Each structure stands twice: as C-alpha cells, then as structure tokens.
Coordinates of C-alpha atoms (C1' of nucleotides) in Angstrom, one line a residue:
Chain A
X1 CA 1.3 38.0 12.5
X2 CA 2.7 39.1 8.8
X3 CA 6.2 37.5 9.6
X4 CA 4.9 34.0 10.1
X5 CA 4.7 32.1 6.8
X6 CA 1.6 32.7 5.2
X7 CA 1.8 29.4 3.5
X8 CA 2.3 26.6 5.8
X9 CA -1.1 26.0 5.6
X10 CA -0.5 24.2 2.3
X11 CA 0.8 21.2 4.3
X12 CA -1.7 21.4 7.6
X13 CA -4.9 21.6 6.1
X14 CA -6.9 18.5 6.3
X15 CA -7.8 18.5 2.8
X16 CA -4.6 19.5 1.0
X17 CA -5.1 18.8 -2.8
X18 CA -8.5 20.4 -2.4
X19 CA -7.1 23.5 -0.6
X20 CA -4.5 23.7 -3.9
X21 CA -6.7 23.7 -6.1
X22 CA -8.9 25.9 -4.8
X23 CA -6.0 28.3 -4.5
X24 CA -4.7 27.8 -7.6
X25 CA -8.1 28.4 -9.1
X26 CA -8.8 31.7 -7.0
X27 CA -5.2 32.6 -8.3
X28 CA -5.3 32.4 -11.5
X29 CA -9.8 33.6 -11.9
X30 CA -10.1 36.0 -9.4
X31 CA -7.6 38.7 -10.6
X32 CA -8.9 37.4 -14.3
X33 CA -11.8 37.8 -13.5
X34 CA -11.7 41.7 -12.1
X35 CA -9.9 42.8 -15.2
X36 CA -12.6 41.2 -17.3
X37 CA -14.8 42.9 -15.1
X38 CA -13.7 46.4 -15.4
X39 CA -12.9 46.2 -19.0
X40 CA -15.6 44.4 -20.4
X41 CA -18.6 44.7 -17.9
X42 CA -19.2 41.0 -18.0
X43 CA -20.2 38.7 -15.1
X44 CA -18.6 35.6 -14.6
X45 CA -21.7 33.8 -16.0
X46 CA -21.3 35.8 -19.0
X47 CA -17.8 34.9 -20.0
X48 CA -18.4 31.4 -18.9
X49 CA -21.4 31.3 -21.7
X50 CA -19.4 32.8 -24.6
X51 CA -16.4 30.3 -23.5
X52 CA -19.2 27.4 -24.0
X53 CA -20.7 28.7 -27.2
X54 CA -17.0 29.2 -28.7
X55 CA -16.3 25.3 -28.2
X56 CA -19.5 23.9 -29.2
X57 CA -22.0 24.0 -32.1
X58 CA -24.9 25.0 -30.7
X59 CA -26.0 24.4 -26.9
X60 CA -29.5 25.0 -24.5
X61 CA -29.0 27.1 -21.7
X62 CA -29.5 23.7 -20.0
X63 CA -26.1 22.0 -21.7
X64 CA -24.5 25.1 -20.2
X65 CA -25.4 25.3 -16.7
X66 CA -23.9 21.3 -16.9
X67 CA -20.8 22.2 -18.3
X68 CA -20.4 24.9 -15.8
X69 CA -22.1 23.7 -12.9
X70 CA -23.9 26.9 -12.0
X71 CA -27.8 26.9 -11.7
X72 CA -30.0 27.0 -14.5
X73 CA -31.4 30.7 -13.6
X74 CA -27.8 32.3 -13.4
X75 CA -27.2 31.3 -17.2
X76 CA -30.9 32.4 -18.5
X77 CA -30.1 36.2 -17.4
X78 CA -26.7 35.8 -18.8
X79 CA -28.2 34.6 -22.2
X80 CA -30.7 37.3 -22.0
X81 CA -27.8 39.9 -21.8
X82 CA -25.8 38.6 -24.4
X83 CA -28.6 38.7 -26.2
X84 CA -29.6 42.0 -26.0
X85 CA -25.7 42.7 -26.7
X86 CA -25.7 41.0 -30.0
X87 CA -23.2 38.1 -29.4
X88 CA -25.4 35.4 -29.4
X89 CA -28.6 33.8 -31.7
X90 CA -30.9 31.7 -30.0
X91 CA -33.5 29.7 -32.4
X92 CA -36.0 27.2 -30.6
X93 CA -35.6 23.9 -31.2
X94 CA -38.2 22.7 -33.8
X95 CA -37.8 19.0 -32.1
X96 CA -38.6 20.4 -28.6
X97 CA -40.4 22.6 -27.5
X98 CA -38.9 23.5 -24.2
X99 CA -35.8 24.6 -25.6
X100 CA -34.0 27.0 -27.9
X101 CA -30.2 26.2 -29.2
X102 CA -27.7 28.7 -28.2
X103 CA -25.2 30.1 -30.7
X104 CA -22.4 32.7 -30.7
X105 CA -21.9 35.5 -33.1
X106 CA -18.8 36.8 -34.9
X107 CA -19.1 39.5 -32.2
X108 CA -19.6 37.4 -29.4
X109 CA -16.2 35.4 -31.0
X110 CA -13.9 38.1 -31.2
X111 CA -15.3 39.1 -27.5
X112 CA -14.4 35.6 -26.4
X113 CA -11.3 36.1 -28.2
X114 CA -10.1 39.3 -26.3
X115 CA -11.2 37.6 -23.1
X116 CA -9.4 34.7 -23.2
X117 CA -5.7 36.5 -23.5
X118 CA -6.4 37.2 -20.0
X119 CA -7.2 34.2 -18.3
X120 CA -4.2 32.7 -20.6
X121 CA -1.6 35.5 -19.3
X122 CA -2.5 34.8 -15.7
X123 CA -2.4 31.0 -16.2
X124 CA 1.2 31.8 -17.3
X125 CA 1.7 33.3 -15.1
X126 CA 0.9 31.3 -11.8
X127 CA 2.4 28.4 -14.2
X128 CA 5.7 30.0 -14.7
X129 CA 7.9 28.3 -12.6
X130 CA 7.2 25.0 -13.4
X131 CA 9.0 23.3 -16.5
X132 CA 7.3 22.5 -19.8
X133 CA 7.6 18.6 -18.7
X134 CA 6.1 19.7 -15.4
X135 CA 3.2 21.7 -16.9
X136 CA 2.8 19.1 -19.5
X137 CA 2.1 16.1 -16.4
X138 CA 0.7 18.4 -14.6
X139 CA -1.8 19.3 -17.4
X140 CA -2.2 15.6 -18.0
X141 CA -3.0 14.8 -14.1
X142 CA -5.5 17.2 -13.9
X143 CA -7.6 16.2 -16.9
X144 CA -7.8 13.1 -16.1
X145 CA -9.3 13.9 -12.6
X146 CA -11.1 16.2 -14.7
X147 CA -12.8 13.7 -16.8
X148 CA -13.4 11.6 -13.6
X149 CA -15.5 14.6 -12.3
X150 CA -17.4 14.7 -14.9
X151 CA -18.1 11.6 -15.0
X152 CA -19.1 11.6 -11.2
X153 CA -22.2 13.4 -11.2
X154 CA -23.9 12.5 -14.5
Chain B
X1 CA -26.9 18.2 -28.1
X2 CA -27.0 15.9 -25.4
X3 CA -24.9 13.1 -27.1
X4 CA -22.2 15.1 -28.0
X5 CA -19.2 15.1 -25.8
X6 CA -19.6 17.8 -23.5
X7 CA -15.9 17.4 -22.3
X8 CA -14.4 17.9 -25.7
X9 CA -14.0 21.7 -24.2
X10 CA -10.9 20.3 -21.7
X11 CA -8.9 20.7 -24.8
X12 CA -10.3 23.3 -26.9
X13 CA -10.2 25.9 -24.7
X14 CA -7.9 28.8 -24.8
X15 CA -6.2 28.5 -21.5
X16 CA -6.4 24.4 -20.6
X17 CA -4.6 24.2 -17.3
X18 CA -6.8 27.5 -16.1
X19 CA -9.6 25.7 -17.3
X20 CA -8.9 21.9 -15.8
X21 CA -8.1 23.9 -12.7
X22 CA -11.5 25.7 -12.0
X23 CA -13.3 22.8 -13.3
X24 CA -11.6 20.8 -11.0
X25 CA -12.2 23.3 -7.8
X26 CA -15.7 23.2 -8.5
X27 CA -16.5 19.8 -8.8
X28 CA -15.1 19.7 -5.5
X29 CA -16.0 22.9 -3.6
X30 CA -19.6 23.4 -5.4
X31 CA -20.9 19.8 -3.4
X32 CA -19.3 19.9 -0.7
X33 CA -20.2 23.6 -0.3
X34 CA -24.1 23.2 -0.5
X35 CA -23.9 20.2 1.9
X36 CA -21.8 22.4 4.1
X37 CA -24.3 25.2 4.2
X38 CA -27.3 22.6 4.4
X39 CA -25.8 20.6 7.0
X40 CA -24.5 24.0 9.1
X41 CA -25.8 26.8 7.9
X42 CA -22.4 28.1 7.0
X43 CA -21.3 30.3 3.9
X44 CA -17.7 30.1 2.6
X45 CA -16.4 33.0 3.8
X46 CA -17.1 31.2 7.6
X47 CA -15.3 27.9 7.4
X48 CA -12.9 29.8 5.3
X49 CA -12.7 31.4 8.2
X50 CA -12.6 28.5 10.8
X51 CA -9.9 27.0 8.1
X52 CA -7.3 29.7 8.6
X53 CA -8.2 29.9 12.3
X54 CA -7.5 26.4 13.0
X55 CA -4.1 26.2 11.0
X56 CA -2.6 29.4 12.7
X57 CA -2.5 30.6 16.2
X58 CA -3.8 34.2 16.1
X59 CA -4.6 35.9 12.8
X60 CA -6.0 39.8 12.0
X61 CA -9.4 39.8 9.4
X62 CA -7.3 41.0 7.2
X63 CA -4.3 38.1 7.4
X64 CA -7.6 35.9 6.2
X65 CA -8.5 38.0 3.8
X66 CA -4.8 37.8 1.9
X67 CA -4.6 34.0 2.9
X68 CA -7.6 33.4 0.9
X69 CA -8.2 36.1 -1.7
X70 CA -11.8 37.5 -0.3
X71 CA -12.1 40.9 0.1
X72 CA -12.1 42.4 3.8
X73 CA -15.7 43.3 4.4
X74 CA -16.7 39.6 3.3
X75 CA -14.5 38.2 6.5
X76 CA -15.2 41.1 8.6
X77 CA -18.6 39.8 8.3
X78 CA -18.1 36.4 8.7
X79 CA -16.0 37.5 11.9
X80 CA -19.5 39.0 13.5
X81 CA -21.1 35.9 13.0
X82 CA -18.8 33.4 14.3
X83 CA -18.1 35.8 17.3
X84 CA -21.6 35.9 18.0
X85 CA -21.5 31.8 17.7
X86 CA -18.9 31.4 19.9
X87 CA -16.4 29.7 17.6
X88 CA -13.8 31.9 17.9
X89 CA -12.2 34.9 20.0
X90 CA -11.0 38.4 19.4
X91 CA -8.6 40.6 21.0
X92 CA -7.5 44.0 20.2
X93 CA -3.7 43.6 19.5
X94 CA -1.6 46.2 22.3
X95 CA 1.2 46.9 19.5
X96 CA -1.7 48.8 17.1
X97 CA -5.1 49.5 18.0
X98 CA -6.7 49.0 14.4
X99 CA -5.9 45.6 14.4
X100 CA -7.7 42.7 16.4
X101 CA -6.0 39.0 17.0
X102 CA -8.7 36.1 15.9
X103 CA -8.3 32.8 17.9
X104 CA -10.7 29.9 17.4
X105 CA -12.1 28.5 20.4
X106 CA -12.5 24.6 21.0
X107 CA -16.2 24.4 19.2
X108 CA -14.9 26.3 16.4
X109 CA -12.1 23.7 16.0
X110 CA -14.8 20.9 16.4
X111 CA -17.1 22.6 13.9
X112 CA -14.1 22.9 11.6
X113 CA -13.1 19.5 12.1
X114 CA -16.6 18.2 11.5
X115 CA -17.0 20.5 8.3
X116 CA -13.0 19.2 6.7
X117 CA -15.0 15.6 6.6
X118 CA -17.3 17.2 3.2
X119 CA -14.3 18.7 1.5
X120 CA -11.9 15.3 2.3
X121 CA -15.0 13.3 1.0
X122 CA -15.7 15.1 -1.9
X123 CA -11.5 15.6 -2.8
X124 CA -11.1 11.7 -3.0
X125 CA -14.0 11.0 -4.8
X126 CA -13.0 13.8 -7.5
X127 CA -9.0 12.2 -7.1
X128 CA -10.2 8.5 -7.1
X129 CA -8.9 7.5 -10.3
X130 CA -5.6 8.6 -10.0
X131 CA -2.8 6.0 -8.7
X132 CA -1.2 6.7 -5.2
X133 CA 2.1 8.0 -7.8
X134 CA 0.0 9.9 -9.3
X135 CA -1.8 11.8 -6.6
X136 CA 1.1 12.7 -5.2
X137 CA 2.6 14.0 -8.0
X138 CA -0.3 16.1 -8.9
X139 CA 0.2 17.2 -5.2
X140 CA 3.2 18.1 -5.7
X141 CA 2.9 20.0 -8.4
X142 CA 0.0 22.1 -7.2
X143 CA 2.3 23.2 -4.3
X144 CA 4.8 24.4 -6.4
X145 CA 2.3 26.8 -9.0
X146 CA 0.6 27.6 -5.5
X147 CA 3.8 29.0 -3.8
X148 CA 4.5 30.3 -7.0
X149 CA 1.3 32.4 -7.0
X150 CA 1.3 33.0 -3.0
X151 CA 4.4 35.0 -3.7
X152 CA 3.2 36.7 -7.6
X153 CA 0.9 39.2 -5.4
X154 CA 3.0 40.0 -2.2
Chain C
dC1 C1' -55.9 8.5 -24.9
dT2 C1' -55.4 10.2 -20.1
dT3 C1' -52.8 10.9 -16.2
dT4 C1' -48.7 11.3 -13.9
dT5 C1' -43.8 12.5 -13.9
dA6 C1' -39.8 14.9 -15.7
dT7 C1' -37.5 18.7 -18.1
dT8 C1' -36.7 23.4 -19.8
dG9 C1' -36.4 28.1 -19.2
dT10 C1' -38.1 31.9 -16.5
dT11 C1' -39.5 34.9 -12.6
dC12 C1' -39.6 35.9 -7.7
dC13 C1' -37.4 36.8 -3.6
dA14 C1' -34.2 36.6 0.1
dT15 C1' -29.4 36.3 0.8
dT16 C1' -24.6 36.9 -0.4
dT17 C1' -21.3 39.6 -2.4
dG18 C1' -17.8 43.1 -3.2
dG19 C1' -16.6 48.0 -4.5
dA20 C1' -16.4 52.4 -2.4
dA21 C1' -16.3 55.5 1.2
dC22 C1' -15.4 56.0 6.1
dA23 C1' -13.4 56.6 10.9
dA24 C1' -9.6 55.2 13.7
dT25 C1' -5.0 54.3 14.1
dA26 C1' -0.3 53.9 12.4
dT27 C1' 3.8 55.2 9.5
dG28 C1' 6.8 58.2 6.7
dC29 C1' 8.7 62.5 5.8
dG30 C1' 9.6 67.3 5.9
Chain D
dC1 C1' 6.9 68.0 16.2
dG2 C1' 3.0 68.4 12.1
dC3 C1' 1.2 66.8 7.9
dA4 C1' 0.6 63.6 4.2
dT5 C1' -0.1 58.7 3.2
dA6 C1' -1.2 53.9 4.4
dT7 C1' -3.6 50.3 6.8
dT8 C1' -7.3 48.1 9.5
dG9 C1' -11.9 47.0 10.2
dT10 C1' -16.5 48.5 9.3
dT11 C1' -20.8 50.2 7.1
dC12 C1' -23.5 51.4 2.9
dC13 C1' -25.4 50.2 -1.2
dA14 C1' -26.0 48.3 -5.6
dA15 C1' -25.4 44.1 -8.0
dA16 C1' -24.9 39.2 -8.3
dT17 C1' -26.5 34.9 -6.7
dG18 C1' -29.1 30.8 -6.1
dG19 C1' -33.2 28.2 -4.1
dA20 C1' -38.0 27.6 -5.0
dA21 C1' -42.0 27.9 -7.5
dC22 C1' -44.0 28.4 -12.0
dA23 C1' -45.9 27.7 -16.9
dA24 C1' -45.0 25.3 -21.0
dT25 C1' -43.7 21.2 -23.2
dA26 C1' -42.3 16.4 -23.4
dA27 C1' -42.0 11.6 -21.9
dA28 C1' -43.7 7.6 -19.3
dA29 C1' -47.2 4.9 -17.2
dG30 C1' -51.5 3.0 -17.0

DNA sequence: CTTTTATTGTTCCATTTGGAACAATATGCG
DNA sequence: CGCATATTGTTCCAAATGGAACAATAAAAG
C-alpha cells in the first residue's frame, strides 16, 4: 500500500470519536511512555501511582486502581516497588483495618516532577497545531465527557 | 478518602489535555475491551486488526502495525490467529517477497461488524452529555490533533 | 452476639506483551 | 556487478498483565 492515505480511516470507522481518541491517546502515551521507560525504569502502573499520590493527600491502593481503572493487583506490586525505592510511605489506617493510606515522598515528588515534562512536551506536541482557543474548547469538551465517565461507572 | 473528590486531579495534573485524553480512551476502551474479549475471545491486537482490515482493501502486518502504533510481532501474532480463524486472507505480494497483502474475508467483516457495536455503545454512553454542537466539535477537533500526530512520526 | 456478605490488599498462575535478534528479501552506493 | 544498509515478518524470552482465589478485616442482617 504505503501511498494510500494512512488516515482515511479517521472518517470510515464505525466508531469515530472513539477511534480519535484512542489515537490521540496512543499518540501522545506510547512514545511517553517508552522514554519514561528507558530513562527511569518505571512501568506504566508506577508513574500512574506517583501521578495520583502527587494530586491527592493520602490515598489506598484501592482509591488508586479507581482513579486509574487498572486492577487492584497491578497497583499493589507497583506500591510495593515504590516502596522499596523510597518514594512513597504507607501507614495503615488506624480506622480500618484492611487498608493502609498511601503517601508520596519528596523523592517520589521530584521523580513525578521529571516525569511529567515528558508527557507535557508530547502533549504539545500532538497539540501544536491547534490554536489556544481551540485547545482551550477542546480542553473544556473533553473534561466534561470526562467528568461524565466518571460518573458512569461509580 | 472516599469522600474526597477523586476528579479534582482533571485539573491539577501537569499535562491536562494528555490526561483528559487517556482518561477518556479508557473509560471507553477498558469496557468495551473486556466484554469484547468475554463475548469473543478476542485481544486488541485482533480487532485492531479486523478494524484496519475492514477500512482498507489490502494492508502488509506492518501497514497495521504503523496505523495503530503496536509493535510488529504483536500483529504478526494476531495475523496467525485470525488466519487460522478464517477471518482474513494472505497473499505474498509479487512486487517484494518479504511482504504479504492481508484481506479480511466476509466473517471477518461480520465479526468486525458485530465487535464495532461494544465500542459505538460504550463511545455514546461516555459522549452522552455533550450536545449534538458539541460532539461534533469535539470531533472535529480530535481529527485535527490526530492528523497532526499521524504526520509528527512519518 | 452470630452469621452472612462485602471490601482491601495480596499471591498465584496463565496469558499477553514488547524488545531484541534473526533470516529473507530489497535498496542504495561504490 | 558486489557490498553495506534497510525493511518485513517471525521467533525467543523476559517482563508485565489481569483474572481468580485467598486471608484479614469490616459491615450488614438476623
């Protein structure tokens, strides 16, 4: 093939905000997600973890496999890892037994930190040709839809 | 935590469109993908797979492999299996005998067909509260960054 | 209080995954 | 032409993945 347009499926595909999406999303975390990879030796669930402990308090391994949507058992290893690694605490929870409260360490912070200029340069970069106006609805769209998913399955 | 907000993190996070954008592809794909591989017995790389097939007349592995950002061993895989199914054909290509042409065959198509019916599901439930305006616009958008991106790693 | 039922975090295990090396073919360049 | 380099599809293998079962704890029901 090669010289046939690559792209067309865009328009054909049965499920085409979906199949954007998806795209965009592969776009923007796959090569992301490579260089994270190779440079810091972290698994998706890893980054995912420290991005959750960055935003929030304190968390369970539970509230984390919500926010992300990936099974309980993928975040325990991860939590085990960073803790061996030193960029997160975990104390139980003196109210509950069942579960300890996650949080992240300075470390674990600046880690986060470093890790996050590279999702934010490839972002930019598949964003680039829109305008700031277009970005801006666009932004606004998705969270929205966003919010709606969240709300879906709760 | 519990009754904190756990989607305070749409707008804390470092890189919000890369963020609203995954989140968004999974609470799509994630669903519809279990049911998918329930209902069918299917992993993504297959309908992937029966996706491209049925949206271009003859592709090589490795035209699906750039279309949708998997590495080649994951589709040369998939390839086997569908072969071996019957839902699609292959034919060594006469101009250059590394390459083979992939065509789906009409249960391929009716498998693919019956397997678009998850993801449109799932996509309108996820998209349902935006307006008809809206939708399109966050359509239309998504097409742009997309093309953008399609062309970023050419 | 006792007995079910649900939830949390973990381990087990089979499957999926993807990087790397490979053989076969093709292309570029002297 | 002859040799280096690239590309395609495949296999190998180590790692990641996720469903299922599990023990520990909590909540609900009787």
């Amino acid at each position: 093939m090669a010289n046939e347009d690559l792209t067309q499926i865009f328009d054909t595909i049965e499920y085409p905000e979906a199949y954007r999406i998806t795209y965009l999303a592969n776009a923007i975390v796959f090569p992301a997600y490579s260089a994270i990879k190779k440079d810091f030796g972290l698994v998706r669930a890893e980054y995912i973890l420290l991005a959750c402990l960055s935003h929030f308090d304190a968390l369970t391994a539970q509230d984390v496999a919500r926010i992300s949507r990936r099974p309980r058992n993928t975040i325990s290893r991860a939590v085990h890892r960073m803790l061996d690694d030193g960029y997160l605490d975990r104390a139980p929870d003196p109210d509950d037994g069942r579960q300890a409260r996650l949080r992240i360490t300075a470390s674990g912070r600046d880690l986060h930190f470093r890790i996050s200029e590279y999702l934010r340069r490839r972002q930019d970069e598949v964003l680039g040709t829109l305008s700031k106006e277009e970005r801006a609805t666009l932004s606004a769209l998705m969270k929205k839809a966003a919010l709606n998913a969240a709300q879906l399955d709760e």
